[in-house]
Amino acid sequence: MKRYSKSFRALWIGEIVSELGSAAGGIINGLLLFELTGSKEWLGVFWLVYFIPSLVLQGVAAPFLNHVSKGKAIQNIQLIRSLAYLFPVIGFVLYKNEGIIFGLIILQCILGLLQPIYASLSFSLLPEICEEKELTEANGLLDGTIRLMSFLAPGLTSFLLLVSPIPFIYVFSCCMFLVSYLSLAGISQVSIERVPVWSKKFWWKEMKEGYHSFFNYPHLLRLTLLSITVQFAVGATTVLSVPFIRESLNGQSWEYAIFAGSFPIGYFIGILLLSKIPKTDQTMYLGLIGGGLSFVCLYFVESIPIAWLCELFGGIMFPLFNARSAAIFQKIAPKDRMAQLSAVRLLFLRVAMPLGIAFASASFLDFSIGQIYIIVGLIIVLPGLFYFLVQLLRNRTNSI
């Protein structure tokens, strides 16, 4: 960690504490709303409040992201999110269920609107605070940290529920985002001074130029499309995981918990592996193929321990693709449009997940769970295999 810049360490610490606070708050939000309303419909509305406005804002805000100070902007976003976690607490103070529900809706809306903006800006900030040769490992470290926190947060939240009232957890999340805000103050102000001047173009024209620029980089587009296949599969498996373990394999709740935890554990192992192996395009495509095969293998699985191993294997392989593809994007994308192109990329990735959810939900009518796993796995494996072979032939041609 010492070999990274002070700015990166500030960003990394900010990510750790904010992800922990976010994951703890996210777990308790749905639980509290269901306890207050007893309604699955309310839960559906709750997530729509998070998801739909964020997609709309992300789609239209991309032109403006090139013209903000990235470091200062993400710091302010963390402060706003910290304060947003106090809205449910106010409802508790007033002793009114309606106030708590209203506070939860306001919180969810704020988080949904700010998360994609934060993710786009922090992604585009990374090339400014890391050397180019460090980008792959830096992306992997940040991604692995988020996965690890999402694995640790359920246990921590369960412990907090045992020893403290629910409002304390919201105060805890508030404090975590406040710590993140303070940590992000350590990001060097050098990058903040290099803000392109707003050209005062009509917003629609500027937005079209941004999307047009994205499609003018075939390599970036190809990597984004490959990442979309992964996000589509992840969306589908969020629907499949519980019935796969509980019904198809007749597993217990604790066996599902291990299944759900196997992927983030594997992901963390994959991040460690990433620092030991060559960071080439071939390795990247092998990671994509291996991750896709982990889904395909679930079609043949008849034993829960084997299913755990498949998830663990998938977790180990996917960082090899994710970290390298993100680093290539950050190297190739023009610096003056980095934030905007990052927002476009993230928008495509975020749209892919609900499409995967819709596919898996609708497919229950015609396909078995195992068949859906093999379909989404092949969607990843086949293009990954194609580009791996293309890269292999290209390397051999260059060596002749």
mmCIF file of C-alpha atoms in Angstrom:
data_model
loop_
_atom_site.group_PDB
_atom_site.id
_atom_site.type_symbol
_atom_site.label_atom_id
_atom_site.label_comp_id
_atom_site.label_asym_id
_atom_site.label_seq_id
_atom_site.Cartn_x
_atom_site.Cartn_y
_atom_site.Cartn_z
ATOM 1 C CA MET A 1 0.000 0.000 0.000
ATOM 2 C CA LYS A 2 2.927 2.379 0.698
ATOM 3 C CA ARG A 3 3.911 2.357 -2.966
ATOM 4 C CA TYR A 4 0.631 4.038 -3.902
ATOM 5 C CA SER A 5 0.231 7.807 -3.703
ATOM 6 C CA LYS A 6 -1.211 9.597 -0.696
ATOM 7 C CA SER A 7 -4.247 10.533 -2.795
ATOM 8 C CA PHE A 8 -4.959 6.903 -3.665
ATOM 9 C CA ARG A 9 -4.660 5.843 -0.043
ATOM 10 C CA ALA A 10 -7.127 8.589 0.903
ATOM 11 C CA LEU A 11 -9.557 7.338 -1.758
ATOM 12 C CA TRP A 12 -9.089 3.708 -0.688
ATOM 13 C CA ILE A 13 -9.789 4.435 2.985
ATOM 14 C CA GLY A 14 -12.791 6.522 1.970
ATOM 15 C CA GLU A 15 -14.122 3.607 -0.088
ATOM 16 C CA ILE A 16 -13.644 1.127 2.774
ATOM 17 C CA VAL A 17 -15.581 3.055 5.394
ATOM 18 C CA SER A 18 -18.301 4.326 3.046
ATOM 19 C CA GLU A 19 -18.933 0.851 1.623
ATOM 20 C CA LEU A 20 -19.216 -0.548 5.135
ATOM 21 C CA GLY A 21 -21.697 2.159 6.091
ATOM 22 C CA SER A 22 -23.614 1.777 2.838
ATOM 23 C CA ALA A 23 -23.863 -2.001 3.097
ATOM 24 C CA ALA A 24 -25.000 -1.847 6.736
ATOM 25 C CA GLY A 25 -27.591 0.795 5.912
ATOM 26 C CA GLY A 26 -28.785 -1.062 2.818
ATOM 27 C CA ILE A 27 -29.400 -4.244 4.791
ATOM 28 C CA ILE A 28 -31.404 -2.489 7.482
ATOM 29 C CA ASN A 29 -33.409 -0.288 5.081
ATOM 30 C CA GLY A 30 -35.383 -3.116 3.491
ATOM 31 C CA LEU A 31 -35.763 -4.951 6.791
ATOM 32 C CA LEU A 32 -37.158 -1.879 8.555
ATOM 33 C CA LEU A 33 -39.533 -0.986 5.716
ATOM 34 C CA PHE A 34 -40.934 -4.520 5.596
ATOM 35 C CA GLU A 35 -41.437 -4.538 9.362
ATOM 36 C CA LEU A 36 -43.344 -1.247 9.177
ATOM 37 C CA THR A 37 -45.498 -2.047 6.139
ATOM 38 C CA GLY A 38 -45.532 -5.857 5.819
ATOM 39 C CA SER A 39 -45.760 -5.256 2.082
ATOM 40 C CA LYS A 40 -43.632 -6.674 -0.727
ATOM 41 C CA GLU A 41 -45.112 -3.994 -2.996
ATOM 42 C CA TRP A 42 -43.620 -1.297 -0.776
ATOM 43 C CA LEU A 43 -40.230 -3.002 -1.100
ATOM 44 C CA GLY A 44 -40.596 -2.943 -4.890
ATOM 45 C CA VAL A 45 -41.414 0.777 -4.835
ATOM 46 C CA PHE A 46 -38.521 1.322 -2.452
ATOM 47 C CA TRP A 47 -35.988 -0.071 -4.928
ATOM 48 C CA LEU A 48 -37.609 1.659 -7.895
ATOM 49 C CA VAL A 49 -37.149 4.948 -6.030
ATOM 50 C CA TYR A 50 -33.435 4.117 -5.878
ATOM 51 C CA PHE A 51 -32.964 2.719 -9.339
ATOM 52 C CA ILE A 52 -35.066 4.685 -11.859
ATOM 53 C CA PRO A 53 -34.108 8.275 -10.876
ATOM 54 C CA SER A 54 -30.447 7.276 -10.736
ATOM 55 C CA LEU A 55 -30.519 5.911 -14.282
ATOM 56 C CA VAL A 56 -32.288 9.014 -15.570
ATOM 57 C CA LEU A 57 -29.879 11.397 -13.824
ATOM 58 C CA GLN A 58 -26.849 9.422 -14.920
ATOM 59 C CA GLY A 59 -28.011 9.461 -18.518
ATOM 60 C CA VAL A 60 -28.516 13.226 -18.665
ATOM 61 C CA ALA A 61 -25.778 14.425 -16.297
ATOM 62 C CA ALA A 62 -22.849 12.945 -18.221
ATOM 63 C CA PRO A 63 -21.975 16.226 -20.064
ATOM 64 C CA PHE A 64 -21.516 18.110 -16.797
ATOM 65 C CA LEU A 65 -19.140 15.638 -15.169
ATOM 66 C CA ASN A 66 -16.180 16.854 -17.242
ATOM 67 C CA HIS A 67 -16.594 20.298 -15.733
ATOM 68 C CA VAL A 68 -16.482 19.594 -12.008
ATOM 69 C CA SER A 69 -13.574 19.193 -9.631
ATOM 70 C CA LYS A 70 -13.619 15.422 -9.182
ATOM 71 C CA GLY A 71 -11.907 15.232 -5.789
ATOM 72 C CA LYS A 72 -14.012 17.995 -4.269
ATOM 73 C CA ALA A 73 -17.204 16.653 -5.832
ATOM 74 C CA ILE A 74 -16.871 13.120 -4.442
ATOM 75 C CA GLN A 75 -15.982 14.554 -1.052
ATOM 76 C CA ASN A 76 -19.157 16.673 -1.024
ATOM 77 C CA ILE A 77 -21.227 13.704 -2.172
ATOM 78 C CA GLN A 78 -20.062 11.728 0.859
ATOM 79 C CA LEU A 79 -21.053 14.592 3.158
ATOM 80 C CA ILE A 80 -24.538 14.752 1.624
ATOM 81 C CA ARG A 81 -24.943 10.987 1.934
ATOM 82 C CA SER A 82 -23.822 11.169 5.541
ATOM 83 C CA LEU A 83 -26.527 13.721 6.345
ATOM 84 C CA ALA A 84 -29.134 11.733 4.377
ATOM 85 C CA TYR A 85 -28.856 8.834 6.838
ATOM 86 C CA LEU A 86 -30.281 11.103 9.516
ATOM 87 C CA PHE A 87 -33.695 11.296 7.832
ATOM 88 C CA PRO A 88 -34.921 7.923 9.213
ATOM 89 C CA VAL A 89 -33.498 8.888 12.617
ATOM 90 C CA ILE A 90 -35.691 11.991 12.611
ATOM 91 C CA GLY A 91 -38.698 9.721 12.054
ATOM 92 C CA PHE A 92 -37.691 7.649 15.077
ATOM 93 C CA VAL A 93 -37.312 10.786 17.179
ATOM 94 C CA LEU A 94 -40.847 11.850 16.209
ATOM 95 C CA TYR A 95 -42.164 8.351 17.112
ATOM 96 C CA LYS A 96 -44.177 8.206 13.886
ATOM 97 C CA ASN A 97 -44.095 5.295 11.440
ATOM 98 C CA GLU A 98 -45.103 7.627 8.627
ATOM 99 C CA GLY A 99 -42.084 9.798 9.404
ATOM 100 C CA ILE A 100 -39.756 6.783 9.348
ATOM 101 C CA ILE A 101 -41.144 5.586 6.005
ATOM 102 C CA PHE A 102 -40.887 9.085 4.542
ATOM 103 C CA GLY A 103 -37.314 9.340 5.826
ATOM 104 C CA LEU A 104 -36.439 5.987 4.236
ATOM 105 C CA ILE A 105 -37.852 7.083 0.873
ATOM 106 C CA ILE A 106 -35.927 10.378 0.973
ATOM 107 C CA LEU A 107 -32.751 8.513 1.951
ATOM 108 C CA GLN A 108 -33.172 5.969 -0.829
ATOM 109 C CA CYS A 109 -33.796 8.673 -3.416
ATOM 110 C CA ILE A 110 -30.699 10.652 -2.398
ATOM 111 C CA LEU A 111 -28.511 7.536 -2.400
ATOM 112 C CA GLY A 112 -29.830 6.484 -5.804
ATOM 113 C CA LEU A 113 -29.178 9.883 -7.334
ATOM 114 C CA LEU A 114 -25.666 10.297 -5.930
ATOM 115 C CA GLN A 115 -24.195 6.789 -6.206
ATOM 116 C CA PRO A 116 -23.727 6.692 -10.025
ATOM 117 C CA ILE A 117 -22.275 10.208 -10.018
ATOM 118 C CA TYR A 118 -19.825 9.253 -7.269
ATOM 119 C CA ALA A 119 -18.857 6.016 -9.048
ATOM 120 C CA SER A 120 -18.252 7.797 -12.376
ATOM 121 C CA LEU A 121 -16.136 10.555 -10.826
ATOM 122 C CA SER A 122 -14.041 8.251 -8.621
ATOM 123 C CA PHE A 123 -13.418 5.935 -11.591
ATOM 124 C CA SER A 124 -12.279 8.846 -13.767
ATOM 125 C CA LEU A 125 -10.143 10.275 -10.930
ATOM 126 C CA LEU A 126 -8.025 7.143 -10.608
ATOM 127 C CA PRO A 127 -5.706 7.815 -13.598
ATOM 128 C CA GLU A 128 -4.887 11.214 -12.084
ATOM 129 C CA ILE A 129 -3.792 9.865 -8.702
ATOM 130 C CA CYS A 130 -2.088 6.628 -9.834
ATOM 131 C CA GLU A 131 0.738 5.923 -12.219
ATOM 132 C CA GLU A 132 -0.310 4.168 -15.407
ATOM 133 C CA LYS A 133 1.517 0.959 -14.502
ATOM 134 C CA GLU A 134 -0.428 0.801 -11.207
ATOM 135 C CA LEU A 135 -3.921 1.155 -12.693
ATOM 136 C CA THR A 136 -4.734 -2.538 -13.029
ATOM 137 C CA GLU A 137 -3.793 -3.381 -9.444
ATOM 138 C CA ALA A 138 -5.351 -0.157 -8.139
ATOM 139 C CA ASN A 139 -8.678 -0.965 -9.806
ATOM 140 C CA GLY A 140 -8.490 -4.492 -8.463
ATOM 141 C CA LEU A 141 -7.731 -3.280 -4.957
ATOM 142 C CA LEU A 142 -10.688 -0.881 -4.911
ATOM 143 C CA ASP A 143 -13.032 -3.442 -6.435
ATOM 144 C CA GLY A 144 -11.856 -6.169 -4.075
ATOM 145 C CA THR A 145 -12.275 -3.869 -1.082
ATOM 146 C CA ILE A 146 -15.895 -3.209 -2.014
ATOM 147 C CA ARG A 147 -16.556 -6.932 -2.398
ATOM 148 C CA LEU A 148 -14.923 -7.692 0.936
ATOM 149 C CA MET A 149 -16.945 -5.016 2.734
ATOM 150 C CA SER A 150 -20.162 -6.362 1.205
ATOM 151 C CA PHE A 151 -19.201 -9.750 2.661
ATOM 152 C CA LEU A 152 -18.348 -8.401 6.115
ATOM 153 C CA ALA A 153 -21.261 -5.981 6.429
ATOM 154 C CA PRO A 154 -24.049 -8.569 6.998
ATOM 155 C CA GLY A 155 -22.218 -10.053 9.984
ATOM 156 C CA LEU A 156 -21.442 -6.640 11.438
ATOM 157 C CA THR A 157 -25.034 -5.493 10.928
ATOM 158 C CA SER A 158 -26.369 -8.620 12.623
ATOM 159 C CA PHE A 159 -24.116 -7.943 15.610
ATOM 160 C CA LEU A 160 -25.237 -4.299 15.790
ATOM 161 C CA LEU A 161 -28.884 -5.412 15.719
ATOM 162 C CA LEU A 162 -28.216 -7.659 18.692
ATOM 163 C CA VAL A 163 -26.559 -5.005 20.850
ATOM 164 C CA SER A 164 -28.145 -1.728 19.742
ATOM 165 C CA PRO A 165 -31.453 -0.226 18.530
ATOM 166 C CA ILE A 166 -32.062 0.294 14.806
ATOM 167 C CA PRO A 167 -31.553 4.101 14.895
ATOM 168 C CA PHE A 168 -27.979 3.518 16.063
ATOM 169 C CA ILE A 169 -27.213 1.677 12.804
ATOM 170 C CA TYR A 170 -28.300 4.732 10.821
ATOM 171 C CA VAL A 171 -26.084 6.895 13.015
ATOM 172 C CA PHE A 172 -23.265 4.391 12.389
ATOM 173 C CA SER A 173 -23.755 4.674 8.598
ATOM 174 C CA CYS A 174 -23.879 8.457 8.932
ATOM 175 C CA CYS A 175 -20.549 8.415 10.796
ATOM 176 C CA MET A 176 -18.945 6.094 8.229
ATOM 177 C CA PHE A 177 -19.765 8.483 5.383
ATOM 178 C CA LEU A 178 -18.519 11.375 7.480
ATOM 179 C CA VAL A 179 -15.200 9.548 7.999
ATOM 180 C CA SER A 180 -15.100 8.950 4.245
ATOM 181 C CA TYR A 181 -15.650 12.686 3.678
ATOM 182 C CA LEU A 182 -12.724 13.499 5.945
ATOM 183 C CA SER A 183 -10.501 10.860 4.314
ATOM 184 C CA LEU A 184 -11.214 12.146 0.809
ATOM 185 C CA ALA A 185 -9.932 15.553 1.898
ATOM 186 C CA GLY A 186 -6.489 13.953 1.576
ATOM 187 C CA ILE A 187 -6.788 13.714 -2.209
ATOM 188 C CA SER A 188 -4.280 16.035 -3.862
ATOM 189 C CA GLN A 189 -5.795 19.268 -5.123
ATOM 190 C CA VAL A 190 -3.644 19.119 -8.263
ATOM 191 C CA SER A 191 -6.310 17.217 -10.173
ATOM 192 C CA ILE A 192 -9.021 19.573 -8.926
ATOM 193 C CA GLU A 193 -7.328 22.548 -10.587
ATOM 194 C CA ARG A 194 -7.384 20.881 -14.011
ATOM 195 C CA VAL A 195 -11.074 21.345 -14.715
ATOM 196 C CA PRO A 196 -12.051 21.927 -18.368
ATOM 197 C CA VAL A 197 -13.889 25.197 -18.891
ATOM 198 C CA TRP A 198 -17.600 24.776 -19.602
ATOM 199 C CA SER A 199 -18.058 25.523 -23.301
ATOM 200 C CA LYS A 200 -21.635 26.798 -22.798
ATOM 201 C CA LYS A 201 -22.850 24.498 -25.530
ATOM 202 C CA PHE A 202 -26.452 23.530 -25.512
ATOM 203 C CA TRP A 203 -26.814 20.615 -23.116
ATOM 204 C CA TRP A 204 -28.358 18.242 -25.695
ATOM 205 C CA LYS A 205 -25.543 18.896 -28.182
ATOM 206 C CA GLU A 206 -22.911 18.333 -25.507
ATOM 207 C CA MET A 207 -24.564 15.102 -24.407
ATOM 208 C CA LYS A 208 -24.720 13.795 -27.993
ATOM 209 C CA GLU A 209 -21.042 14.589 -28.429
ATOM 210 C CA GLY A 210 -20.270 12.615 -25.291
ATOM 211 C CA TYR A 211 -22.082 9.499 -26.472
ATOM 212 C CA HIS A 212 -20.656 9.947 -29.965
ATOM 213 C CA SER A 213 -17.148 10.116 -28.487
ATOM 214 C CA PHE A 214 -17.761 6.880 -26.626
ATOM 215 C CA PHE A 215 -18.654 5.028 -29.822
ATOM 216 C CA ASN A 216 -15.598 6.454 -31.571
ATOM 217 C CA TYR A 217 -13.352 4.231 -29.449
ATOM 218 C CA PRO A 218 -14.016 0.654 -30.642
ATOM 219 C CA HIS A 219 -11.713 -0.880 -28.013
ATOM 220 C CA LEU A 220 -13.546 0.896 -25.199
ATOM 221 C CA LEU A 221 -16.880 -0.103 -26.669
ATOM 222 C CA ARG A 222 -15.786 -3.755 -26.943
ATOM 223 C CA LEU A 223 -14.614 -3.902 -23.335
ATOM 224 C CA THR A 224 -17.821 -2.241 -22.176
ATOM 225 C CA LEU A 225 -19.941 -4.753 -24.104
ATOM 226 C CA LEU A 226 -17.997 -7.612 -22.503
ATOM 227 C CA SER A 227 -18.571 -6.054 -19.081
ATOM 228 C CA ILE A 228 -22.260 -5.760 -19.938
ATOM 229 C CA THR A 229 -22.456 -9.530 -20.420
ATOM 230 C CA VAL A 230 -21.045 -9.973 -16.913
ATOM 231 C CA GLN A 231 -23.512 -7.518 -15.380
ATOM 232 C CA PHE A 232 -26.387 -9.184 -17.238
ATOM 233 C CA ALA A 233 -25.367 -12.537 -15.756
ATOM 234 C CA VAL A 234 -24.998 -11.025 -12.273
ATOM 235 C CA GLY A 235 -28.516 -9.604 -12.554
ATOM 236 C CA ALA A 236 -29.904 -12.974 -13.601
ATOM 237 C CA THR A 237 -28.163 -14.823 -10.781
ATOM 238 C CA THR A 238 -29.599 -12.481 -8.132
ATOM 239 C CA VAL A 239 -32.943 -14.057 -9.014
ATOM 240 C CA LEU A 240 -31.608 -17.604 -9.297
ATOM 241 C CA SER A 241 -29.319 -18.022 -6.278
ATOM 242 C CA VAL A 242 -31.894 -18.612 -3.544
ATOM 243 C CA PRO A 243 -34.144 -21.046 -5.464
ATOM 244 C CA PHE A 244 -31.072 -22.817 -6.858
ATOM 245 C CA ILE A 245 -29.736 -23.709 -3.396
ATOM 246 C CA ARG A 246 -33.013 -23.994 -1.501
ATOM 247 C CA GLU A 247 -35.123 -25.784 -4.130
ATOM 248 C CA SER A 248 -32.948 -27.298 -6.856
ATOM 249 C CA LEU A 249 -30.335 -28.622 -4.410
ATOM 250 C CA ASN A 250 -32.606 -28.811 -1.324
ATOM 251 C CA GLY A 251 -30.124 -26.813 0.748
ATOM 252 C CA GLN A 252 -30.533 -25.129 4.108
ATOM 253 C CA SER A 253 -30.382 -21.393 4.802
ATOM 254 C CA TRP A 254 -26.827 -21.638 6.142
ATOM 255 C CA GLU A 255 -25.764 -23.446 2.975
ATOM 256 C CA TYR A 256 -27.159 -20.578 0.908
ATOM 257 C CA ALA A 257 -25.274 -18.114 3.118
ATOM 258 C CA ILE A 258 -21.990 -19.905 2.311
ATOM 259 C CA PHE A 259 -22.929 -19.956 -1.386
ATOM 260 C CA ALA A 260 -23.572 -16.187 -1.313
ATOM 261 C CA GLY A 261 -20.285 -15.573 0.516
ATOM 262 C CA SER A 262 -18.141 -17.772 -1.725
ATOM 263 C CA PHE A 263 -18.002 -15.284 -4.597
ATOM 264 C CA PRO A 264 -16.722 -12.265 -2.591
ATOM 265 C CA ILE A 265 -14.175 -14.485 -0.831
ATOM 266 C CA GLY A 266 -13.002 -15.767 -4.205
ATOM 267 C CA TYR A 267 -12.910 -12.202 -5.511
ATOM 268 C CA PHE A 268 -10.570 -11.172 -2.728
ATOM 269 C CA ILE A 269 -8.328 -14.147 -3.538
ATOM 270 C CA GLY A 270 -8.426 -13.101 -7.197
ATOM 271 C CA ILE A 271 -7.221 -9.612 -6.270
ATOM 272 C CA LEU A 272 -4.266 -11.148 -4.428
ATOM 273 C CA LEU A 273 -3.568 -13.374 -7.439
ATOM 274 C CA LEU A 274 -3.701 -10.357 -9.744
ATOM 275 C CA SER A 275 -0.571 -8.900 -8.170
ATOM 276 C CA LYS A 276 1.397 -12.098 -8.914
ATOM 277 C CA ILE A 277 0.580 -12.776 -12.567
ATOM 278 C CA PRO A 278 1.289 -10.981 -15.885
ATOM 279 C CA LYS A 279 -1.293 -8.280 -16.601
ATOM 280 C CA THR A 280 -1.867 -8.964 -20.300
ATOM 281 C CA ASP A 281 -4.908 -8.937 -22.556
ATOM 282 C CA GLN A 282 -4.760 -12.732 -22.756
ATOM 283 C CA THR A 283 -4.917 -12.981 -18.976
ATOM 284 C CA MET A 284 -7.855 -10.584 -19.023
ATOM 285 C CA TYR A 285 -9.815 -12.713 -21.490
ATOM 286 C CA LEU A 286 -8.933 -15.895 -19.595
ATOM 287 C CA GLY A 287 -10.431 -14.286 -16.495
ATOM 288 C CA LEU A 288 -13.618 -13.535 -18.433
ATOM 289 C CA ILE A 289 -13.817 -17.067 -19.844
ATOM 290 C CA GLY A 290 -13.154 -18.650 -16.443
ATOM 291 C CA GLY A 291 -15.779 -16.481 -14.779
ATOM 292 C CA GLY A 292 -18.340 -17.407 -17.422
ATOM 293 C CA LEU A 293 -17.516 -21.105 -17.068
ATOM 294 C CA SER A 294 -18.319 -20.873 -13.353
ATOM 295 C CA PHE A 295 -21.932 -20.159 -14.353
ATOM 296 C CA VAL A 296 -21.943 -22.903 -16.985
ATOM 297 C CA CYS A 297 -20.681 -25.447 -14.449
ATOM 298 C CA LEU A 298 -23.656 -24.762 -12.167
ATOM 299 C CA TYR A 299 -25.855 -26.405 -14.808
ATOM 300 C CA PHE A 300 -24.136 -29.726 -14.069
ATOM 301 C CA VAL A 301 -23.889 -29.326 -10.290
ATOM 302 C CA GLU A 302 -25.762 -31.766 -8.066
ATOM 303 C CA SER A 303 -23.848 -31.142 -4.841
ATOM 304 C CA ILE A 304 -23.933 -28.001 -2.716
ATOM 305 C CA PRO A 305 -20.176 -28.094 -1.881
ATOM 306 C CA ILE A 306 -19.448 -28.214 -5.618
ATOM 307 C CA ALA A 307 -21.721 -25.203 -6.078
ATOM 308 C CA TRP A 308 -19.676 -23.377 -3.414
ATOM 309 C CA LEU A 309 -16.499 -24.198 -5.335
ATOM 310 C CA CYS A 310 -18.016 -22.914 -8.597
ATOM 311 C CA GLU A 311 -18.849 -19.575 -6.982
ATOM 312 C CA LEU A 312 -15.394 -19.424 -5.400
ATOM 313 C CA PHE A 313 -13.766 -20.120 -8.769
ATOM 314 C CA GLY A 314 -15.881 -17.448 -10.471
ATOM 315 C CA GLY A 315 -14.869 -14.955 -7.803
ATOM 316 C CA ILE A 316 -11.192 -15.734 -8.368
ATOM 317 C CA MET A 317 -11.393 -15.354 -12.160
ATOM 318 C CA PHE A 318 -13.520 -12.246 -12.683
ATOM 319 C CA PRO A 319 -11.050 -9.747 -11.117
ATOM 320 C CA LEU A 320 -8.527 -10.702 -13.793
ATOM 321 C CA PHE A 321 -10.954 -9.272 -16.349
ATOM 322 C CA ASN A 322 -12.571 -6.454 -14.388
ATOM 323 C CA ALA A 323 -9.411 -4.779 -13.120
ATOM 324 C CA ARG A 324 -7.526 -5.029 -16.414
ATOM 325 C CA SER A 325 -10.465 -3.853 -18.571
ATOM 326 C CA ALA A 326 -11.054 -0.882 -16.250
ATOM 327 C CA ALA A 327 -7.356 0.055 -16.440
ATOM 328 C CA ILE A 328 -7.375 -0.108 -20.261
ATOM 329 C CA PHE A 329 -10.452 2.128 -20.337
ATOM 330 C CA GLN A 330 -8.720 4.666 -18.084
ATOM 331 C CA LYS A 331 -5.574 4.625 -20.252
ATOM 332 C CA ILE A 332 -7.302 5.001 -23.635
ATOM 333 C CA ALA A 333 -10.125 7.418 -22.828
ATOM 334 C CA PRO A 334 -9.157 11.078 -23.432
ATOM 335 C CA LYS A 335 -8.511 12.881 -20.156
ATOM 336 C CA ASP A 336 -10.726 15.852 -21.036
ATOM 337 C CA ARG A 337 -13.743 13.555 -21.420
ATOM 338 C CA MET A 338 -12.824 10.874 -18.901
ATOM 339 C CA ALA A 339 -15.619 11.649 -16.418
ATOM 340 C CA GLN A 340 -18.241 11.824 -19.144
ATOM 341 C CA LEU A 341 -17.166 8.596 -20.843
ATOM 342 C CA SER A 342 -16.988 6.883 -17.444
ATOM 343 C CA ALA A 343 -20.595 7.935 -16.794
ATOM 344 C CA VAL A 344 -21.709 6.538 -20.154
ATOM 345 C CA ARG A 345 -19.882 3.272 -19.454
ATOM 346 C CA LEU A 346 -21.424 2.949 -16.002
ATOM 347 C CA LEU A 347 -24.892 3.719 -17.377
ATOM 348 C CA PHE A 348 -24.658 0.810 -19.819
ATOM 349 C CA LEU A 349 -23.418 -1.506 -17.065
ATOM 350 C CA ARG A 350 -26.193 -0.513 -14.669
ATOM 351 C CA VAL A 351 -28.909 -0.995 -17.292
ATOM 352 C CA ALA A 352 -27.632 -4.518 -17.996
ATOM 353 C CA MET A 353 -28.334 -5.757 -14.467
ATOM 354 C CA PRO A 354 -32.123 -5.151 -14.412
ATOM 355 C CA LEU A 355 -32.296 -6.667 -17.904
ATOM 356 C CA GLY A 356 -30.671 -9.792 -16.477
ATOM 357 C CA ILE A 357 -33.154 -9.787 -13.592
ATOM 358 C CA ALA A 358 -36.058 -9.477 -16.030
ATOM 359 C CA PHE A 359 -34.662 -12.264 -18.219
ATOM 360 C CA ALA A 360 -34.246 -14.685 -15.320
ATOM 361 C CA SER A 361 -37.684 -13.853 -13.901
ATOM 362 C CA ALA A 362 -39.463 -14.331 -17.221
ATOM 363 C CA SER A 363 -37.448 -17.429 -18.090
ATOM 364 C CA PHE A 364 -38.903 -19.397 -15.186
ATOM 365 C CA LEU A 365 -41.817 -20.107 -17.541
ATOM 366 C CA ASP A 366 -39.707 -21.880 -20.137
ATOM 367 C CA PHE A 367 -36.273 -22.717 -18.725
ATOM 368 C CA SER A 368 -35.052 -24.497 -15.650
ATOM 369 C CA ILE A 369 -32.694 -22.720 -13.265
ATOM 370 C CA GLY A 370 -29.783 -24.810 -14.551
ATOM 371 C CA GLN A 371 -30.606 -23.901 -18.150
ATOM 372 C CA ILE A 372 -30.621 -20.190 -17.316
ATOM 373 C CA TYR A 373 -27.212 -20.568 -15.687
ATOM 374 C CA ILE A 374 -25.760 -22.172 -18.788
ATOM 375 C CA ILE A 375 -27.316 -19.527 -21.076
ATOM 376 C CA VAL A 376 -25.914 -16.545 -19.155
ATOM 377 C CA GLY A 377 -22.589 -18.359 -18.777
ATOM 378 C CA LEU A 378 -22.277 -18.919 -22.521
ATOM 379 C CA ILE A 379 -23.170 -15.267 -23.157
ATOM 380 C CA ILE A 380 -19.940 -14.464 -21.298
ATOM 381 C CA VAL A 381 -17.753 -17.375 -22.451
ATOM 382 C CA LEU A 382 -18.321 -17.266 -26.226
ATOM 383 C CA PRO A 383 -17.282 -13.643 -26.891
ATOM 384 C CA GLY A 384 -14.490 -14.004 -24.339
ATOM 385 C CA LEU A 385 -13.187 -17.071 -26.152
ATOM 386 C CA PHE A 386 -13.453 -15.303 -29.511
ATOM 387 C CA TYR A 387 -11.398 -12.297 -28.413
ATOM 388 C CA PHE A 388 -8.904 -14.542 -26.622
ATOM 389 C CA LEU A 389 -8.231 -16.409 -29.866
ATOM 390 C CA VAL A 390 -8.034 -13.142 -31.821
ATOM 391 C CA GLN A 391 -5.487 -11.801 -29.335
ATOM 392 C CA LEU A 392 -3.518 -15.059 -29.483
ATOM 393 C CA LEU A 393 -3.348 -14.942 -33.289
ATOM 394 C CA ARG A 394 -2.388 -11.271 -33.182
ATOM 395 C CA ASN A 395 0.476 -11.989 -30.788
ATOM 396 C CA ARG A 396 1.735 -14.833 -32.976
ATOM 397 C CA THR A 397 1.550 -12.652 -36.089
ATOM 398 C CA ASN A 398 3.519 -9.893 -34.392
ATOM 399 C CA SER A 399 6.175 -12.327 -33.240
ATOM 400 C CA ILE A 400 6.818 -13.635 -36.761
#
